[in-house]
Every structure is written in C-alpha cells, then in structure tokens.
Amino acid sequence: MTVLTTEPLMVETPTQLALREFHPFEASGARYVYLVPSAGIFQLDEPSGAILDVLAQGPRSDDEIVGALGQRFSEETLRDGLTELQQIRVIGDVGAPREQVVNDLPPEGFPLTTMVLNVTNKCNLACTYCYEYGEDKIVDTTCSDQPKFMADDTARDGVEFLLKESGPLKVAHLTFFGGETLLNFPVLQDTVAYARKRAEEEGKRIEFSLTTNATLLRPEIIEWLAENEIGVTVSIDGPKEVQDKMRVFHSGKGSYETVQPKIKELLRVHTSRPIGARVTLTRENLDIHRIYKHLHEEMGFWEVGFAPVTTAPDRDYEIQDEGYVRMLAQFGELARDWLEHAVENRHHGFSNIKDTLEEIHKGVSKAYPCGAGLGLMGVSTGGDVALCHRFAASDDHNFGTVADGIDRDKQREFLEEHHIKNKTDCHTCWARPICSGGCYHEANTRYGETQAPNLHFCTWVRSWTHTCLEIYGELSERNPSYLARFDA
Amino acid sequence: MKNLKPINQKAGRIEAQIRREQLDVVGLESQPPEGANIPLGCSLVFFPGWEVDSDGGTAGLCQPVERDLFDCHLACFWPAHVPDQLNHSPDWTAKCASAQKDWRKLDLVFP
C-alpha cells in the first residue's frame, strides 16, 4: 500500500495544549489523576504535576510550558512528561473535542448472574420507612392479584429460568427476598434442594443467599442455613433505641429484644458463610460509629453496610443536607480505620468501602449504575420478572415471566433508555464512571422515573468517591499487595 | 513510562495500549515482536494493487501508485479520501461489484 504525504499548505501555528477531563487527588504526599471517562489512575511525578499546574492557568504551547518550568526541570524531562500526559489524555489540543460518552449497548443475550426471588410479599414488621409497604411503595401488594406467598412451582420455574438465562456461566446466584423471607421457609427448603439438583445436572453451581429481619430465626432454621451454606444479610439498624425507632412490629412494639438473641445464635452456629448487617440510615439515625461498633464489635457481624433511606422528598425521616455532611465525615473516619487495618492485612467490617475500592481498582467505567435489568433481575411472588427486587410485581418495570423467559424487546428498550449517554446531567461529572446516575429505585421514588439521574446525591457521591480514591492511592503506596484481593 | 506510574488495572491497560501503538508495522514473513501491529487488510479482503499487479502477476505489486488505491478507497489511509467518492470519482467502483472478479475494471486514478 502506498501512502502519500503532502507538503503543508501553510505555516503551522504551535499547538496550544489544555487540560482535559480528569479528577486530581493526593495520597501519602503523592499526586494522582483519575482519568475520565477511562477510569485509569496514574501517579504523577513532580515535573508532570508541575505541567498540570501551568496548564491550570490556561492553554499554553509546549514551548511555553518548557519555558515556564525550564528553571526547575530539564527540557528532556519536560518533553517526556508532555508526551506521556498527552498519551493518557490528561492534556491535549485545546480545540480537541471532549471524549465522547460511549453509546454501545451490552451484547444481546447478556447472561443473568443473579436472580432475586421475592418468596413472599408479607412482612411481620412494619418499619416506618419501608419502600415496599410505606408511603413510597410502587406496588400495592395488599390489593394486587399477586399471591402472598410464592408457590413451589413458581420457585422451581425461577430456578429453571436462572439456569437457562445464565447461559454459559458456570456459577449463578440465587437470592431470597421478601417481605420477610422466612415467612415462606418451606419454599426456601424446597427451592434450594431443587436448585442444587438441577444445577448439578446442568454442570453448574448455584450460590444462595437471603435477607431477613431475623425475627423468625429458630434453631432448626439456623441449622439449615449453616448446612446449606446460605449467605445471610440481616436488616438491622443498630442498638435498641435506634432499632426500635423505625423497625417495629405492627403493634408498634420495637423488634430489638426479639432479634438480638436470635442473631447471637445465628452468628454462633452459622459459620460456613460470612454474615452481614445492612443498616438503613435516616435523619434520626446517623450515629454511624456507634451503630458500627454495636453491630460489628458487640454483636459480631462480619460486615456492616450502610445505606441512606430511599424516600420521596420531605418525608420526616429523609436525610437532609447537614445529615449527609455528618454521614460523610463518619464514613471518612471509618474508611481511614479500614485503611489502617488493610495496611496490616487485617479484616475490617465496614463493607461500603470495599465495593467502591474494587471498582476503582479495576477501573470500571459504567454505562449503567448497577446490574439491574442486565445481570440481575427480581421475581415477584407470582413469577413476574422485574428490573430488580425493588420493582417486583410492578407492571411498568416488567421484563417477562419466569415461565416464558425474558422479554428481550422490553429489555433492549430499557437498556437503550437508561444508558449513560441519555443522562446528559452526568456528562460533565468526573464521578460518572463509578456512579452512572445512581439507583433506579431511588430515582423512581424521588423523581417518578427510573431514567432520572439522582441529582440530590451528586455532592455526596463525588465526596465519597474522592475519599475512596485517596484511600486507594494510599493503600497502593503502603500495602500494594493488598490490592490483589480485588483482582478477581 | 518515565513520568507517570500506572496504579490501577485500567491504567495498566492504557499503558500497554500506548506501548502497542508505538510499535512499528512489520512484514508478515518475519517473526513479529509481541503486540506488533500486523497489517490485516490483505489477509481478510482481496486488495488489487497489493495482491496482483496490473498484469495479473506479483512482480510489480503496489506499482504504480495510481493503481494501488483500492485499500485506500475502502479504509481511507490517506489524509483525504482517495479516490474521492463524493466529488471526483463517484463511479470508480461502479463496474467492480466483486474485487476478486472485476479488479481489472478499476481504472487508474490520479490523486
């Protein structure tokens, strides 16, 4: 092949370089850049940091930059630095267009990795903030035609659905959810036994987990959970006065006294899988240190994860701005504590940070905030497949049934509509590779549509992601071998 | 890299990609270094000019330059599209439905 080169028609003006899209952070005295949208992280040496400082004042030609820094660094070092910074696209031609937000959809037939079975839509608690029964509910399960309890046959159809839709994957995950999951213990037992048998026949493995409020744990149930290696997450808000404020029985009585001894027994007997606590934070419930200490150190949960309550604006338990500031400060302190443990290769139970660090380590740059509607789907008691468990039985968020399979047209339409390319508010945000607009259910509750980016969380998400970047940078300096735990 | 240190997995992949881009294109008959950029064109598609000369042989491959344009026409290796399908040569491949069969019908183009 022949390629012609042509003489330039006019005298070239020197290229003006400018900063491109990235987020700077510092850790252990070193400077780093988090690239957007690629999500790569590079450590800067002193000359490359100085080049960015010069360009922060406005576009310059490379000769101007070399001139400005010639006293401090050799020309060769600066030219190398300029080249490398351009190669990773932290700087570039001032007129170059912004990086395009990718707009490719996931491949057709993307395998299902996790199915969440809502085995009942009844609950023996009446937690004030509950998204399933409270003021912000999506489906009125008391009046709907969905059965109160999932039948054996529906659950078995669910297992077949998971085996089929997981395609080439050798391992799939089945999570039981509710309502209160243990209200339908007979179906759990039958489903686990059936799923194990069928998975073996198909040459696959299914891993099980469930979420419970712990009120119905009995010795024989705990025994069964341990024997079957079922991962357990307990919804619990903290010490007695915190738990009893929102997590109450229908009579209004708090649930702490009921669950505390049962959880102790669960943690004593069930050691085949780590057991986690899942805390809902509200305006009245923000003493995160105390909750963490109680649940991890005093009760013995392996991990504790925190999530702010999902609510429409102006509910009296909604966390407001000053609450997020308080939450962030405490998350930051727990994160530092986690870091000191990680540096010494010790376990720390603050689970929020680990998920974010894993994403930072891998450098994920997401088109969707989570796997809902793609690798994860929820199933209602009647067998309808939904976007996720929080939308189970909602006609507006339906993706087919376990008997008939995934409605691929609806799924494609969903993926098309919810892609980051459509969330134009996010296109100028440096945190979008990790956030991608945030939870669909949160958006639906807050703004009435799943497509909306969760703009009320922006400051919080950026601040928390920045903290996690600092922790990651420091860990990469002080104990880089720890990061291999996130490789898988 | 001398000035920058890749920290996370994605940065490692970016660095590897930059290294690959700096490797030269190599001839297929030699043992290519790992990650070298191998010209794929002629192994996938029939490109008159690369694969046959104007006499149907291989003695004068890529000669003259005016005959070695089919790949440029498809993949646009040039600073501008040559032959220019929009303005100057809209019908250049009109008689060449299949390059394997009809390559002799491709005319000379003077860029």
Coordinates of C-alpha atoms in Angstrom, one line a residue:
Chain A
M1 CA 0.0 0.0 0.0
T2 CA 1.2 3.5 -0.8
V3 CA 0.6 6.4 1.4
L4 CA 1.3 9.9 0.2
T5 CA 2.5 12.7 2.4
T6 CA 1.7 16.2 1.3
E7 CA 3.5 19.4 1.9
P8 CA 1.8 21.6 4.5
L9 CA 0.0 24.4 2.7
M10 CA 0.6 27.0 5.3
V11 CA 2.9 27.6 8.2
E12 CA 1.7 25.8 11.3
T13 CA 1.0 27.7 14.4
P14 CA 2.2 25.9 17.6
T15 CA -0.4 23.7 19.1
Q16 CA -2.0 25.1 22.2
L17 CA -2.3 22.4 24.9
A18 CA -5.0 22.4 27.6
L19 CA -6.2 20.3 30.4
R20 CA -8.7 17.5 29.5
E21 CA -11.2 15.7 31.7
F22 CA -9.7 14.2 34.9
H23 CA -10.0 14.3 38.7
P24 CA -6.9 15.1 40.7
F25 CA -6.3 13.7 44.2
E26 CA -3.4 13.3 46.6
A27 CA -2.5 10.4 48.9
S28 CA 0.6 9.8 51.0
G29 CA 2.1 13.1 49.7
A30 CA 1.9 11.9 46.1
R31 CA -0.3 13.4 43.3
Y32 CA -2.6 11.2 41.2
V33 CA -5.0 11.7 38.4
Y34 CA -8.3 9.7 37.9
L35 CA -9.0 9.7 34.2
V36 CA -12.5 10.4 33.0
P37 CA -14.1 8.5 31.3
S38 CA -11.5 5.7 31.1
A39 CA -11.2 5.4 35.0
G40 CA -7.4 4.7 34.8
I41 CA -5.4 6.0 37.8
F42 CA -1.8 7.3 37.3
Q43 CA 0.6 8.7 39.8
L44 CA 2.3 11.9 38.7
D45 CA 6.0 12.7 39.3
E46 CA 7.0 16.3 40.2
P47 CA 7.5 17.5 36.6
S48 CA 4.2 16.2 35.3
G49 CA 2.4 17.6 38.2
A50 CA 4.1 21.0 37.5
I51 CA 3.0 20.8 33.9
L52 CA -0.6 20.4 35.0
D53 CA -0.3 23.3 37.4
V54 CA 0.9 25.5 34.5
L55 CA -1.9 24.4 32.3
A56 CA -4.4 25.0 35.1
Q57 CA -3.8 28.7 34.4
G58 CA -4.9 28.4 30.8
P59 CA -3.8 26.8 27.4
R60 CA -0.1 27.0 26.5
S61 CA 2.1 25.8 23.8
D62 CA 4.6 23.1 24.7
D63 CA 7.5 25.6 24.2
E64 CA 5.8 28.0 26.7
I65 CA 5.4 25.2 29.2
V66 CA 9.0 24.2 28.8
G67 CA 10.0 27.9 29.2
A68 CA 7.9 28.3 32.3
L69 CA 9.4 25.3 34.0
G70 CA 12.9 25.3 32.5
Q71 CA 14.4 26.5 35.8
R72 CA 13.2 23.6 37.7
F73 CA 13.4 20.6 35.3
S74 CA 15.5 19.6 32.3
E75 CA 13.9 20.2 28.9
E76 CA 14.1 16.4 28.1
T77 CA 12.2 15.6 31.3
L78 CA 9.5 18.1 30.5
R79 CA 9.2 17.0 26.8
D80 CA 8.8 13.4 28.0
G81 CA 6.2 14.5 30.6
L82 CA 4.3 16.4 28.0
T83 CA 4.3 13.4 25.7
E84 CA 3.1 11.0 28.4
L85 CA 0.4 13.3 29.7
Q86 CA -0.9 13.6 26.1
Q87 CA -0.8 9.8 25.6
I88 CA -3.0 9.2 28.6
R89 CA -5.2 12.2 27.5
V90 CA -4.9 14.2 30.7
I91 CA -3.8 17.1 28.4
G92 CA -4.4 17.6 24.7
D93 CA -5.0 20.0 21.9
V94 CA -7.1 22.9 23.2
G95 CA -9.5 22.5 20.3
A96 CA -9.9 18.8 20.5
P97 CA -13.5 17.6 21.2
R98 CA -14.4 16.2 24.6
E99 CA -14.2 12.4 24.9
Q100 CA -17.5 11.1 23.6
V101 CA -19.7 9.3 26.1
V102 CA -19.8 5.7 24.7
N103 CA -23.1 4.7 23.4
D104 CA -22.8 1.0 22.7
L105 CA -25.3 -1.4 24.3
P106 CA -24.3 -4.6 26.0
P107 CA -24.3 -7.6 23.7
E108 CA -27.6 -9.4 23.1
G109 CA -28.3 -12.3 25.4
F110 CA -26.2 -10.9 28.3
P111 CA -26.2 -13.7 30.9
L112 CA -28.1 -13.4 34.1
T113 CA -25.8 -13.8 37.1
T114 CA -28.2 -13.1 39.9
M115 CA -31.9 -13.7 40.4
V116 CA -33.7 -12.3 43.4
L117 CA -36.8 -14.3 44.3
N118 CA -39.4 -12.5 46.4
V119 CA -40.8 -15.5 48.1
T120 CA -43.4 -13.5 49.9
N121 CA -44.8 -10.0 49.9
K122 CA -45.9 -10.2 53.5
C123 CA -43.9 -9.0 56.5
N124 CA -44.3 -9.4 60.2
L125 CA -42.6 -6.0 60.8
A126 CA -44.0 -2.6 59.9
C127 CA -40.9 -0.5 59.5
T128 CA -41.9 3.1 59.1
Y129 CA -39.5 3.8 56.1
C130 CA -40.1 0.6 54.2
Y131 CA -40.1 1.1 50.4
E132 CA -42.3 -1.9 49.9
Y133 CA -45.2 -1.0 52.2
G134 CA -44.6 2.5 53.3
E135 CA -45.7 5.8 51.7
D136 CA -43.4 5.4 48.7
K137 CA -44.4 1.9 47.7
I138 CA -44.6 1.2 44.0
V139 CA -46.9 -1.8 44.1
D140 CA -49.9 -2.1 46.5
T141 CA -49.3 -5.8 47.3
T142 CA -52.3 -5.9 49.7
C143 CA -54.7 -5.2 46.8
S144 CA -52.8 -6.7 43.9
D145 CA -53.5 -10.1 42.3
Q146 CA -50.1 -11.3 43.2
P147 CA -50.1 -14.3 45.7
K148 CA -49.0 -13.5 49.2
F149 CA -46.6 -16.4 49.1
M150 CA -44.6 -17.8 46.1
A151 CA -45.7 -21.3 45.3
D152 CA -43.2 -24.2 44.9
D153 CA -43.9 -24.5 41.2
T154 CA -43.2 -20.8 40.6
A155 CA -39.9 -21.0 42.6
R156 CA -38.9 -24.1 40.5
D157 CA -39.7 -22.2 37.3
G158 CA -37.5 -19.5 38.7
V159 CA -34.6 -21.9 39.1
E160 CA -35.1 -23.2 35.5
F161 CA -35.2 -19.5 34.4
L162 CA -31.9 -18.8 36.1
L163 CA -30.2 -21.9 34.8
K164 CA -31.3 -21.0 31.2
E165 CA -30.7 -17.3 31.3
S166 CA -27.3 -17.6 33.0
G167 CA -26.2 -19.0 29.6
P168 CA -22.5 -20.0 29.6
L169 CA -21.8 -19.0 33.2
K170 CA -20.8 -21.9 35.5
V171 CA -21.9 -20.1 38.7
A172 CA -25.1 -18.3 39.2
H173 CA -26.5 -16.6 42.3
L174 CA -30.0 -17.0 43.8
T175 CA -31.1 -14.6 46.5
F176 CA -34.3 -15.0 48.5
F177 CA -36.0 -11.8 49.4
G178 CA -39.4 -10.6 50.7
G179 CA -41.4 -9.3 52.5
E180 CA -39.9 -11.3 55.4
T181 CA -38.2 -14.1 53.6
L182 CA -38.5 -16.6 56.5
L183 CA -42.3 -16.4 56.4
N184 CA -42.0 -18.8 53.5
F185 CA -39.4 -21.2 54.9
P186 CA -41.0 -24.3 53.3
V187 CA -40.5 -22.9 49.8
L188 CA -36.9 -21.9 50.6
Q189 CA -36.1 -25.5 51.6
D190 CA -37.7 -27.0 48.5
T191 CA -36.1 -24.5 46.2
V192 CA -32.6 -24.9 47.5
A193 CA -32.8 -28.7 47.2
Y194 CA -34.3 -28.5 43.7
A195 CA -31.8 -25.9 42.5
R196 CA -28.8 -27.9 43.7
K197 CA -30.1 -31.0 41.9
R198 CA -30.8 -29.2 38.7
A199 CA -27.6 -27.2 38.7
E200 CA -25.6 -30.3 39.1
E201 CA -27.4 -31.9 36.2
E202 CA -26.6 -28.8 34.1
G203 CA -22.9 -28.8 35.2
K204 CA -23.4 -25.6 37.1
R205 CA -23.3 -24.3 40.6
I206 CA -25.8 -22.0 42.3
E207 CA -24.8 -19.9 45.3
F208 CA -27.6 -18.9 47.7
S209 CA -28.2 -16.0 50.0
L210 CA -31.1 -14.4 51.7
T211 CA -32.1 -11.2 53.5
T212 CA -34.1 -11.4 56.7
N213 CA -35.2 -9.2 59.6
A214 CA -34.1 -12.1 62.0
T215 CA -37.4 -12.1 63.9
L216 CA -38.3 -15.6 62.8
L217 CA -34.9 -17.3 63.2
R218 CA -35.3 -20.6 65.0
P219 CA -32.6 -23.2 65.9
E220 CA -33.7 -25.5 63.0
I221 CA -33.7 -22.7 60.5
I222 CA -30.2 -21.6 61.6
E223 CA -29.0 -25.2 61.3
W224 CA -30.4 -25.4 57.8
L225 CA -28.8 -22.1 56.8
A226 CA -25.5 -23.3 58.0
E227 CA -25.7 -26.7 56.5
N228 CA -26.7 -25.3 53.1
E229 CA -24.1 -22.5 53.2
I230 CA -26.7 -19.8 52.7
G231 CA -25.2 -16.3 52.9
V232 CA -27.3 -14.2 55.3
T233 CA -27.8 -10.5 55.4
V234 CA -29.7 -9.2 58.4
S235 CA -31.6 -5.9 58.1
I236 CA -30.9 -4.2 61.4
D237 CA -30.5 -0.5 62.3
G238 CA -28.3 -0.7 65.4
P239 CA -28.6 -0.7 69.2
K240 CA -32.0 -1.0 70.8
E241 CA -33.1 2.7 70.9
V242 CA -32.1 3.0 67.2
Q243 CA -33.6 -0.2 66.0
D244 CA -36.9 0.3 67.9
K245 CA -37.5 3.7 66.5
M246 CA -38.3 2.5 62.9
R247 CA -38.1 -1.3 62.9
V248 CA -41.3 -2.1 64.7
F249 CA -44.0 -4.8 64.7
H250 CA -47.5 -4.0 63.5
S251 CA -48.4 -3.3 67.1
G252 CA -45.7 -0.6 67.2
K253 CA -43.5 -2.6 69.5
G254 CA -39.8 -2.4 68.8
S255 CA -38.1 -5.5 67.4
Y256 CA -34.6 -5.3 69.1
E257 CA -35.4 -7.5 72.1
T258 CA -36.8 -10.2 69.7
V259 CA -33.9 -10.2 67.2
Q260 CA -30.9 -9.7 69.5
P261 CA -30.8 -13.3 71.0
K262 CA -31.7 -14.9 67.6
I263 CA -28.8 -13.0 65.9
K264 CA -26.4 -14.1 68.6
E265 CA -27.4 -17.7 68.0
L266 CA -27.2 -17.3 64.2
L267 CA -23.6 -15.8 64.4
R268 CA -22.6 -18.6 66.9
V269 CA -23.9 -21.5 64.8
H270 CA -23.7 -20.3 61.1
T271 CA -20.0 -20.0 60.3
S272 CA -20.0 -21.5 56.8
R273 CA -20.6 -18.1 55.3
P274 CA -19.8 -14.5 56.5
I275 CA -22.9 -12.8 57.9
G276 CA -23.5 -9.2 57.2
A277 CA -25.7 -6.5 58.7
R278 CA -27.5 -4.0 56.5
V279 CA -28.3 -0.7 58.1
T280 CA -30.8 1.9 56.8
L281 CA -29.8 5.4 57.8
T282 CA -32.4 8.0 58.4
R283 CA -32.4 11.6 59.7
E284 CA -32.8 10.4 63.2
N285 CA -30.3 7.6 62.8
L286 CA -26.9 8.9 61.9
D287 CA -24.6 7.9 64.7
I288 CA -22.7 5.6 62.3
H289 CA -19.8 5.0 64.7
R290 CA -22.0 3.7 67.4
I291 CA -24.0 1.6 65.1
Y292 CA -20.9 0.1 63.6
K293 CA -19.3 -0.6 66.9
H294 CA -22.5 -2.2 68.2
L295 CA -23.1 -4.4 65.2
H296 CA -19.5 -5.4 64.4
E297 CA -17.8 -5.5 67.7
E298 CA -20.5 -6.2 70.2
M299 CA -22.9 -8.4 68.2
G300 CA -20.2 -9.9 66.0
F301 CA -21.4 -9.3 62.4
W302 CA -18.6 -10.0 59.9
E303 CA -19.6 -6.9 57.9
V304 CA -21.8 -3.9 58.2
G305 CA -23.1 -2.0 55.3
F306 CA -24.9 1.4 55.4
A307 CA -27.4 2.8 53.0
P308 CA -29.4 6.1 53.3
V309 CA -33.1 5.6 53.3
T310 CA -34.9 5.8 49.9
T311 CA -37.6 8.3 50.2
A312 CA -39.6 10.9 48.4
P313 CA -38.6 14.4 49.3
D314 CA -40.0 15.9 52.5
R315 CA -40.7 12.7 54.5
D316 CA -39.8 13.4 58.1
Y317 CA -37.1 10.6 58.1
E318 CA -35.4 11.9 54.9
I319 CA -31.7 12.7 55.4
Q320 CA -31.1 16.4 54.6
D321 CA -28.0 18.2 53.6
E322 CA -26.5 18.6 57.1
G323 CA -27.2 14.9 57.6
Y324 CA -25.2 14.0 54.5
V325 CA -22.3 16.1 55.8
R326 CA -22.4 14.2 59.1
M327 CA -22.7 10.9 57.3
L328 CA -19.7 11.7 55.0
A329 CA -17.5 12.7 57.9
Q330 CA -18.2 9.4 59.7
F331 CA -17.8 7.3 56.5
G332 CA -14.5 9.1 56.1
E333 CA -13.3 8.1 59.6
L334 CA -14.5 4.5 59.1
A335 CA -12.7 4.4 55.8
R336 CA -9.4 5.6 57.4
D337 CA -9.9 2.9 60.1
W338 CA -10.4 0.4 57.3
L339 CA -7.2 1.5 55.6
E340 CA -5.1 1.1 58.7
H341 CA -6.5 -2.5 59.0
A342 CA -5.8 -3.2 55.3
V343 CA -2.2 -1.9 55.6
E344 CA -1.7 -4.6 58.2
N345 CA -3.7 -7.2 56.2
R346 CA -6.4 -7.3 58.9
H347 CA -10.1 -7.6 58.4
H348 CA -12.4 -4.6 59.0
G349 CA -16.1 -4.9 58.8
F350 CA -17.0 -1.6 57.0
S351 CA -18.4 -3.1 53.8
N352 CA -19.3 0.1 51.9
I353 CA -15.7 1.0 51.0
K354 CA -14.8 -2.4 49.6
D355 CA -17.2 -2.4 46.7
T356 CA -16.1 1.1 45.7
L357 CA -12.4 0.2 46.0
E358 CA -12.9 -2.9 43.9
E359 CA -14.5 -0.7 41.1
I360 CA -11.7 1.8 41.4
H361 CA -9.0 -0.9 41.3
K362 CA -10.5 -2.5 38.2
G363 CA -11.1 0.9 36.6
V364 CA -14.7 0.2 35.7
S365 CA -16.4 2.8 33.6
K366 CA -20.1 2.1 33.7
A367 CA -22.9 2.7 31.2
Y368 CA -25.4 1.6 33.8
P369 CA -25.4 2.3 37.6
C370 CA -25.9 -1.4 38.5
G371 CA -26.7 -4.7 37.0
A372 CA -30.5 -4.5 37.3
G373 CA -32.2 -5.4 34.1
L374 CA -29.0 -6.8 32.8
G375 CA -27.2 -9.4 35.0
L376 CA -29.6 -9.1 37.9
M377 CA -33.4 -9.4 37.9
G378 CA -36.1 -9.7 40.6
V379 CA -39.0 -12.1 40.5
S380 CA -42.4 -11.4 42.2
T381 CA -44.4 -14.0 44.2
G382 CA -46.5 -14.6 41.1
G383 CA -43.4 -15.3 38.9
D384 CA -43.2 -11.9 37.0
V385 CA -39.7 -10.9 36.2
A386 CA -38.9 -7.3 37.1
L387 CA -36.0 -4.8 36.8
C388 CA -34.9 -5.8 40.3
H389 CA -36.4 -7.0 43.6
R390 CA -37.5 -3.4 44.5
F391 CA -39.7 -3.4 41.4
A392 CA -41.1 -6.9 41.8
A393 CA -44.7 -7.1 40.6
S394 CA -44.7 -3.6 39.0
D395 CA -46.3 -3.7 35.6
D396 CA -44.3 -0.7 34.5
H397 CA -41.0 -2.4 35.2
N398 CA -41.8 -5.9 33.9
F399 CA -39.4 -8.0 31.8
G400 CA -41.4 -11.1 31.3
T401 CA -42.1 -14.1 33.5
V402 CA -40.1 -17.0 34.8
A403 CA -42.2 -19.4 32.8
D404 CA -41.9 -17.5 29.4
G405 CA -38.4 -16.1 29.9
I406 CA -37.0 -12.6 29.5
D407 CA -38.9 -10.2 27.1
R408 CA -35.8 -9.2 25.1
D409 CA -37.6 -6.3 23.4
K410 CA -38.6 -4.7 26.7
Q411 CA -35.1 -5.3 28.0
R412 CA -33.5 -3.7 24.9
E413 CA -35.8 -0.7 25.2
F414 CA -34.9 -0.4 28.9
L415 CA -31.1 -0.6 28.2
E416 CA -31.5 2.0 25.4
E417 CA -33.4 4.4 27.6
H418 CA -31.3 4.1 30.7
H419 CA -27.8 4.3 29.1
I420 CA -25.4 7.0 30.5
K421 CA -25.5 8.6 27.0
N422 CA -29.0 9.8 27.8
K423 CA -28.1 11.2 31.3
T424 CA -26.8 14.5 30.0
D425 CA -26.6 15.9 33.5
C426 CA -23.9 13.3 34.2
H427 CA -21.8 14.1 31.1
T428 CA -19.7 16.8 32.8
C429 CA -19.3 14.9 36.1
W430 CA -16.0 13.3 36.9
A431 CA -17.6 10.6 39.1
R432 CA -19.7 9.2 36.3
P433 CA -17.5 6.1 35.6
I434 CA -18.5 4.8 39.0
C435 CA -21.9 6.4 39.7
S436 CA -23.5 6.4 36.3
G437 CA -26.6 8.3 37.7
G438 CA -27.3 6.1 40.7
C439 CA -30.1 3.7 41.8
Y440 CA -33.1 3.3 39.5
H441 CA -35.4 2.8 42.5
E442 CA -34.1 5.9 44.3
A443 CA -34.7 7.9 41.1
N444 CA -38.2 6.4 40.7
T445 CA -39.1 7.3 44.2
R446 CA -37.6 10.8 44.1
Y447 CA -38.4 11.9 40.6
G448 CA -41.1 9.5 39.4
E449 CA -39.0 7.9 36.7
T450 CA -36.2 5.4 36.6
Q451 CA -34.3 7.2 33.9
A452 CA -33.6 10.3 36.0
P453 CA -30.0 10.7 37.4
N454 CA -30.1 11.1 41.2
L455 CA -29.1 14.7 41.3
H456 CA -29.8 15.1 45.0
F457 CA -26.9 12.6 45.7
C458 CA -24.3 14.3 43.5
T459 CA -22.3 16.1 46.2
W460 CA -22.4 13.1 48.4
V461 CA -21.3 10.7 45.6
R462 CA -18.4 12.9 44.5
S463 CA -17.2 13.5 48.0
W464 CA -17.4 9.8 48.9
T465 CA -15.7 8.7 45.6
H466 CA -12.9 11.3 46.3
T467 CA -12.4 9.8 49.8
C468 CA -12.2 6.3 48.3
L469 CA -9.7 7.4 45.7
E470 CA -7.5 8.8 48.5
I471 CA -7.8 5.6 50.4
Y472 CA -7.0 3.6 47.3
G473 CA -3.9 5.8 46.4
E474 CA -2.6 5.5 50.0
L475 CA -3.2 1.7 50.1
S476 CA -1.4 1.3 46.7
E477 CA 1.7 3.0 48.3
R478 CA 1.6 1.4 51.8
N479 CA 0.5 -2.1 51.0
P480 CA 0.1 -2.7 47.2
S481 CA -0.1 -6.5 47.7
Y482 CA -3.5 -6.0 49.4
L483 CA -4.9 -4.8 46.1
A484 CA -4.6 -8.3 44.6
R485 CA -7.7 -9.2 46.6
F486 CA -9.7 -7.1 44.2
D487 CA -8.2 -8.7 41.1
A488 CA -10.8 -11.5 40.7
Chain B
M1 CA 6.7 5.4 31.1
K2 CA 9.1 7.7 32.9
N3 CA 7.0 10.4 34.5
L4 CA 3.7 8.6 35.1
K5 CA 3.1 5.4 37.1
P6 CA 0.0 3.3 36.3
I7 CA -1.7 2.4 39.6
N8 CA -4.9 0.5 38.9
Q9 CA -5.7 -2.2 36.4
K10 CA -7.2 0.1 33.8
A11 CA -4.1 2.3 33.9
G12 CA -2.1 -0.8 33.2
R13 CA -4.2 -1.5 30.2
I14 CA -3.9 2.1 29.0
E15 CA -0.1 1.9 29.3
A16 CA 0.0 -1.4 27.4
Q17 CA -2.1 0.1 24.6
I18 CA 0.2 3.1 24.4
R19 CA 3.2 0.8 24.2
R20 CA 1.5 -1.2 21.4
E21 CA 0.7 1.9 19.4
Q22 CA 4.4 2.8 19.4
L23 CA 5.4 -0.5 17.8
D24 CA 6.1 -0.4 14.1
V25 CA 4.1 -2.3 11.5
V26 CA 6.1 -5.4 10.5
G27 CA 6.2 -7.6 7.4
L28 CA 4.3 -10.8 7.7
E29 CA 7.2 -13.0 6.7
S30 CA 9.3 -12.0 9.7
Q31 CA 8.7 -13.1 13.2
P32 CA 6.7 -10.2 14.6
P33 CA 7.5 -8.9 18.1
E34 CA 4.8 -9.4 20.7
G35 CA 1.9 -7.0 20.2
A36 CA 3.1 -5.7 16.9
N37 CA 0.7 -4.0 14.6
I38 CA 0.2 -6.5 11.7
P39 CA -1.5 -5.2 8.6
L40 CA -4.7 -7.1 8.4
G41 CA -6.0 -5.9 5.1
C42 CA -4.7 -8.4 2.7
S43 CA -5.5 -11.4 4.8
L44 CA -9.1 -10.6 5.1
V45 CA -10.1 -8.9 1.8
F46 CA -8.8 -9.1 -1.7
F47 CA -7.0 -5.9 -2.5
P48 CA -5.9 -5.4 -6.1
G49 CA -2.7 -3.4 -6.0
W50 CA -1.4 -5.3 -3.0
E51 CA -2.1 -8.8 -4.3
V52 CA -1.9 -8.6 -8.1
D53 CA -0.1 -6.1 -10.2
S54 CA -1.6 -4.6 -13.3
D55 CA -0.6 -7.6 -15.4
G56 CA -2.2 -10.1 -13.1
G57 CA 1.2 -11.2 -11.6
T58 CA 3.1 -10.2 -8.5
A59 CA 6.2 -8.7 -9.9
G60 CA 5.0 -5.1 -9.8
L61 CA 2.9 -5.0 -6.6
C62 CA 2.0 -1.5 -5.5
Q63 CA 3.2 -0.1 -8.8
P64 CA 2.4 2.4 -10.0
V65 CA 0.9 4.3 -7.1
E66 CA -2.2 5.2 -9.2
R67 CA -3.2 1.5 -9.3
D68 CA -2.7 0.8 -5.6
L69 CA -5.7 2.6 -4.3
F70 CA -8.3 0.0 -3.5
D71 CA -7.5 -0.3 0.2
C72 CA -7.3 3.5 0.5
H73 CA -10.7 3.7 -1.2
L74 CA -12.2 1.3 1.5
A75 CA -10.3 2.2 4.6
C76 CA -9.1 5.7 3.9
F77 CA -5.4 5.6 4.8
W78 CA -4.8 9.0 3.2
P79 CA -5.2 12.4 4.7
A80 CA -8.1 12.8 2.3
H81 CA -10.3 10.2 0.9
V82 CA -8.7 9.0 -2.4
P83 CA -10.3 8.1 -4.7
D84 CA -12.8 10.7 -3.6
Q85 CA -16.2 9.0 -3.9
L86 CA -18.1 12.2 -3.3
N87 CA -16.6 14.6 -5.7
H88 CA -14.1 13.3 -8.3
S89 CA -14.5 9.6 -8.5
P90 CA -18.1 8.8 -7.6
D91 CA -18.3 5.9 -10.1
W92 CA -14.8 4.5 -9.6
T93 CA -16.1 1.0 -8.4
A94 CA -19.3 1.1 -10.4
K95 CA -18.1 -1.7 -12.7
C96 CA -16.4 -3.6 -9.9
A97 CA -19.1 -5.4 -8.0
S98 CA -16.6 -8.0 -6.7
A99 CA -12.9 -7.1 -6.4
Q100 CA -11.8 -10.7 -7.0
K101 CA -13.6 -10.9 -10.3
D102 CA -13.7 -7.4 -11.6
W103 CA -10.5 -5.8 -10.4
R104 CA -9.3 -5.3 -14.0
K105 CA -12.2 -2.9 -14.5
L106 CA -10.8 -0.5 -11.9
D107 CA -9.3 2.4 -13.7
L108 CA -6.2 4.5 -12.8
V109 CA -6.8 7.4 -10.5
F110 CA -4.5 10.3 -10.3
P111 CA -4.9 11.9 -6.9

